[in-house]
mmCIF file of C-alpha atoms and ligand atoms in Angstrom:
data_model
loop_
_atom_site.group_PDB
_atom_site.id
_atom_site.type_symbol
_atom_site.label_atom_id
_atom_site.label_comp_id
_atom_site.label_asym_id
_atom_site.label_seq_id
_atom_site.Cartn_x
_atom_site.Cartn_y
_atom_site.Cartn_z
ATOM 1 C CA MET A 226 0.000 0.000 0.000
ATOM 2 C CA ASP A 227 1.428 3.389 -0.930
ATOM 3 C CA ASN A 228 1.812 6.397 1.359
ATOM 4 C CA LYS A 229 -1.088 8.257 -0.246
ATOM 5 C CA GLU A 230 -3.579 5.503 0.435
ATOM 6 C CA LEU A 231 -2.391 5.029 4.029
ATOM 7 C CA TYR A 232 -2.552 8.812 4.506
ATOM 8 C CA ARG A 233 -6.153 8.820 3.273
ATOM 9 C CA LEU A 234 -7.060 6.175 5.865
ATOM 10 C CA ALA A 235 -5.375 8.162 8.662
ATOM 11 C CA LEU A 236 -7.313 11.285 7.629
ATOM 12 C CA GLU A 237 -10.558 9.338 7.528
ATOM 13 C CA ALA A 238 -9.927 7.981 11.050
ATOM 14 C CA LEU A 239 -9.609 11.558 12.394
ATOM 15 C CA LYS A 240 -13.378 11.822 12.700
ATOM 16 C CA TYR A 241 -13.315 9.317 15.572
ATOM 17 C CA SER A 242 -10.770 11.279 17.626
ATOM 18 C CA TYR A 243 -12.017 11.963 21.150
ATOM 19 C CA SER A 244 -10.182 15.174 21.973
ATOM 20 C CA PRO A 245 -12.601 17.623 23.658
ATOM 21 C CA TYR A 246 -9.906 18.957 26.000
ATOM 22 C CA SER A 247 -7.076 19.759 23.627
ATOM 23 C CA ARG A 248 -9.264 20.132 20.523
ATOM 24 C CA PHE A 249 -6.285 18.648 18.711
ATOM 25 C CA PRO A 250 -7.482 15.573 16.824
ATOM 26 C CA VAL A 251 -4.821 13.162 15.595
ATOM 27 C CA GLY A 252 -5.278 10.207 13.262
ATOM 28 C CA ALA A 253 -2.898 7.343 12.520
ATOM 29 C CA ALA A 254 -2.851 4.483 10.047
ATOM 30 C CA LEU A 255 -0.458 1.591 10.628
ATOM 31 C CA LEU A 256 0.538 -0.855 7.881
ATOM 32 C CA THR A 257 1.761 -4.224 9.163
ATOM 33 C CA LYS A 258 4.253 -6.535 7.452
ATOM 34 C CA LYS A 259 1.345 -8.883 6.736
ATOM 35 C CA GLY A 260 -0.280 -6.060 4.780
ATOM 36 C CA ASN A 261 -3.088 -5.229 7.197
ATOM 37 C CA VAL A 262 -4.019 -1.698 8.246
ATOM 38 C CA TYR A 263 -4.968 -0.623 11.775
ATOM 39 C CA THR A 264 -6.126 2.925 12.385
ATOM 40 C CA GLY A 265 -5.955 4.873 15.624
ATOM 41 C CA VAL A 266 -7.033 8.214 17.069
ATOM 42 C CA ASN A 267 -6.120 10.092 20.208
ATOM 43 C CA ILE A 268 -8.488 9.377 23.098
ATOM 44 C CA GLU A 269 -8.518 11.908 25.918
ATOM 45 C CA ASN A 270 -9.915 11.790 29.431
ATOM 46 C CA ALA A 271 -11.135 14.292 32.035
ATOM 47 C CA SER A 272 -8.171 13.019 34.027
ATOM 48 C CA TYR A 273 -5.797 14.441 31.421
ATOM 49 C CA GLY A 274 -2.873 12.137 32.083
ATOM 50 C CA LEU A 275 -4.893 9.127 30.927
ATOM 51 C CA THR A 276 -4.923 10.416 27.353
ATOM 52 C CA ILE A 277 -3.536 8.034 24.773
ATOM 53 C CA CYS A 278 -2.070 9.070 21.438
ATOM 54 C CA ALA A 279 -3.376 7.955 18.047
ATOM 55 C CA GLU A 280 -0.177 6.048 17.241
ATOM 56 C CA ARG A 281 -0.307 3.901 20.356
ATOM 57 C CA VAL A 282 -3.988 3.114 19.809
ATOM 58 C CA ALA A 283 -3.181 1.856 16.296
ATOM 59 C CA ILE A 284 -0.169 -0.164 17.499
ATOM 60 C CA PHE A 285 -2.005 -1.685 20.465
ATOM 61 C CA LYS A 286 -4.926 -2.631 18.255
ATOM 62 C CA ALA A 287 -2.498 -4.462 15.965
ATOM 63 C CA VAL A 288 -0.591 -6.183 18.787
ATOM 64 C CA SER A 289 -3.854 -7.300 20.386
ATOM 65 C CA GLN A 290 -4.784 -8.903 17.075
ATOM 66 C CA GLY A 291 -1.524 -10.869 16.987
ATOM 67 C CA GLU A 292 0.632 -8.553 14.833
ATOM 68 C CA ARG A 293 4.053 -7.328 15.953
ATOM 69 C CA SER A 294 5.899 -6.443 12.758
ATOM 70 C CA PHE A 295 5.207 -3.103 11.229
ATOM 71 C CA GLU A 296 6.046 -1.529 7.888
ATOM 72 C CA LYS A 297 4.990 2.081 8.308
ATOM 73 C CA ILE A 298 2.704 4.488 10.123
ATOM 74 C CA VAL A 299 1.150 7.732 8.897
ATOM 75 C CA VAL A 300 0.232 10.309 11.542
ATOM 76 C CA VAL A 301 -1.884 13.327 10.674
ATOM 77 C CA GLY A 302 -3.598 16.331 12.266
ATOM 78 C CA LYS A 303 -6.791 18.018 11.151
ATOM 79 C CA ASP A 304 -4.970 20.500 8.894
ATOM 80 C CA GLY A 305 -3.689 17.479 6.948
ATOM 81 C CA ASN A 306 -0.079 17.912 8.005
ATOM 82 C CA GLY A 307 1.997 15.203 9.619
ATOM 83 C CA ILE A 308 2.315 15.080 13.406
ATOM 84 C CA PRO A 309 5.751 14.001 14.651
ATOM 85 C CA PRO A 310 5.091 11.242 17.213
ATOM 86 C CA CYS A 311 5.749 11.995 20.875
ATOM 87 C CA GLY A 312 8.605 10.281 22.677
ATOM 88 C CA ALA A 313 6.359 7.686 24.314
ATOM 89 C CA CYS A 314 4.967 6.596 20.943
ATOM 90 C CA ARG A 315 8.484 6.382 19.457
ATOM 91 C CA GLN A 316 9.486 4.096 22.331
ATOM 92 C CA VAL A 317 6.455 1.859 21.699
ATOM 93 C CA MET A 318 7.232 1.690 17.960
ATOM 94 C CA ILE A 319 10.807 0.641 18.704
ATOM 95 C CA GLU A 320 9.648 -2.142 21.034
ATOM 96 C CA PHE A 321 8.126 -3.933 18.063
ATOM 97 C CA SER A 322 9.716 -2.563 14.886
ATOM 98 C CA PRO A 323 12.749 -0.240 15.149
ATOM 99 C CA GLU A 324 12.775 -0.029 11.348
ATOM 100 C CA ILE A 325 9.153 1.127 11.060
ATOM 101 C CA GLU A 326 8.805 4.131 8.775
ATOM 102 C CA VAL A 327 7.102 7.186 10.207
ATOM 103 C CA VAL A 328 5.469 8.951 7.270
ATOM 104 C CA LEU A 329 4.600 12.637 7.656
ATOM 105 C CA TYR A 330 2.852 14.685 4.987
ATOM 106 C CA ASP A 331 4.110 18.215 4.392
ATOM 107 C CA SER A 332 1.350 20.211 2.696
ATOM 108 C CA LYS A 333 3.642 23.135 1.807
ATOM 109 C CA LYS A 334 5.949 20.881 -0.166
ATOM 110 C CA ASP A 335 3.173 18.445 -1.079
ATOM 111 C CA GLU A 336 5.386 15.514 -0.184
ATOM 112 C CA PHE A 337 5.803 12.772 2.362
ATOM 113 C CA ILE A 338 8.821 12.958 4.661
ATOM 114 C CA VAL A 339 9.862 9.524 5.912
ATOM 115 C CA TYR A 340 11.882 8.721 9.046
ATOM 116 C CA LYS A 341 12.769 5.380 10.615
ATOM 117 C CA ALA A 342 11.698 5.110 14.261
ATOM 118 C CA HIS A 343 15.228 4.332 15.472
ATOM 119 C CA GLU A 344 16.518 7.474 13.718
ATOM 120 C CA ILE A 345 14.106 9.721 15.580
ATOM 121 C CA LEU A 346 14.709 7.945 18.920
ATOM 122 C CA PRO A 347 18.379 7.010 18.947
ATOM 123 C CA ILE A 348 20.009 5.213 21.887
ATOM 124 C CA SER A 349 16.616 3.938 23.029
ATOM 125 C CA PHE A 350 15.957 1.699 26.003
ATOM 126 C CA ARG A 351 15.525 -1.978 25.090
ATOM 127 C CA LEU A 352 15.555 -5.268 26.974
ATOM 128 C CA GLU A 353 16.146 -8.685 25.483
ATOM 129 C CA VAL A 354 12.923 -10.649 25.143
ATOM 130 C CA ASN A 355 13.472 -14.409 25.191
ATOM 131 C CA ASP A 356 11.251 -17.072 23.609
ATOM 132 C CA GLU A 357 9.451 -17.870 26.865
ATOM 133 C CA GLN A 358 8.534 -14.254 27.413
ATOM 134 C CA GLN A 359 7.311 -13.850 23.879
HETATM 135 N N1 LIG M 491 -1.160 13.380 20.383
HETATM 136 C C1 LIG M 491 -1.196 12.256 19.603
HETATM 137 O O1 LIG M 491 -2.260 11.635 19.435
HETATM 138 N N2 LIG M 491 -0.034 11.842 19.036
HETATM 139 C C2 LIG M 491 1.170 12.486 19.175
HETATM 140 O O2 LIG M 491 2.182 11.987 18.731
HETATM 141 C C3 LIG M 491 1.232 13.758 19.858
HETATM 142 C C4 LIG M 491 0.041 14.121 20.664
HETATM 143 C C5 LIG M 491 -2.416 13.839 21.008
HETATM 144 C C6 LIG M 491 -2.482 13.677 22.489
HETATM 145 C C7 LIG M 491 -3.489 14.736 22.872
HETATM 146 O O3 LIG M 491 -4.783 14.189 22.794
HETATM 147 C C8 LIG M 491 -3.355 15.796 21.798
HETATM 148 O O4 LIG M 491 -2.589 15.212 20.760
HETATM 149 C C9 LIG M 491 -2.668 17.057 22.243
HETATM 150 O O5 LIG M 491 -1.473 16.781 22.875
#
């Protein structure tokens, strides 16, 4: 699936964002190595700290469906521009797929800028996971 199509799905997901406190809707669309797409939106709470970002919703949906290998993720705000993932989301991406591509649309240039997760979170914290733990 190309970046444009994944971007369209992330934009479409935006309508389900629950962000009454920040009024900053975010949508994400995650493409797995198996070729499936999981979308996510930010979900806020009156207890602000319980908010979860769109990227983590998409990733946790995928993991809970048995998928752990990811190709790329598009993250978008309501103006259509890419949203650089927060540090927590970068850490979660790296747990499963350090090579995942983070695809951000730049409307001024009308192009997608692509970063690998490990490039935008270098020297990240990781523990070895053995077969039993997996
Ligand atoms: N947000 C995301 O969904 N993803 C990010 O990478 C950055 C921030 C959300 C969290 C909160 O609901 C709103 O954006 C404002 O911070």
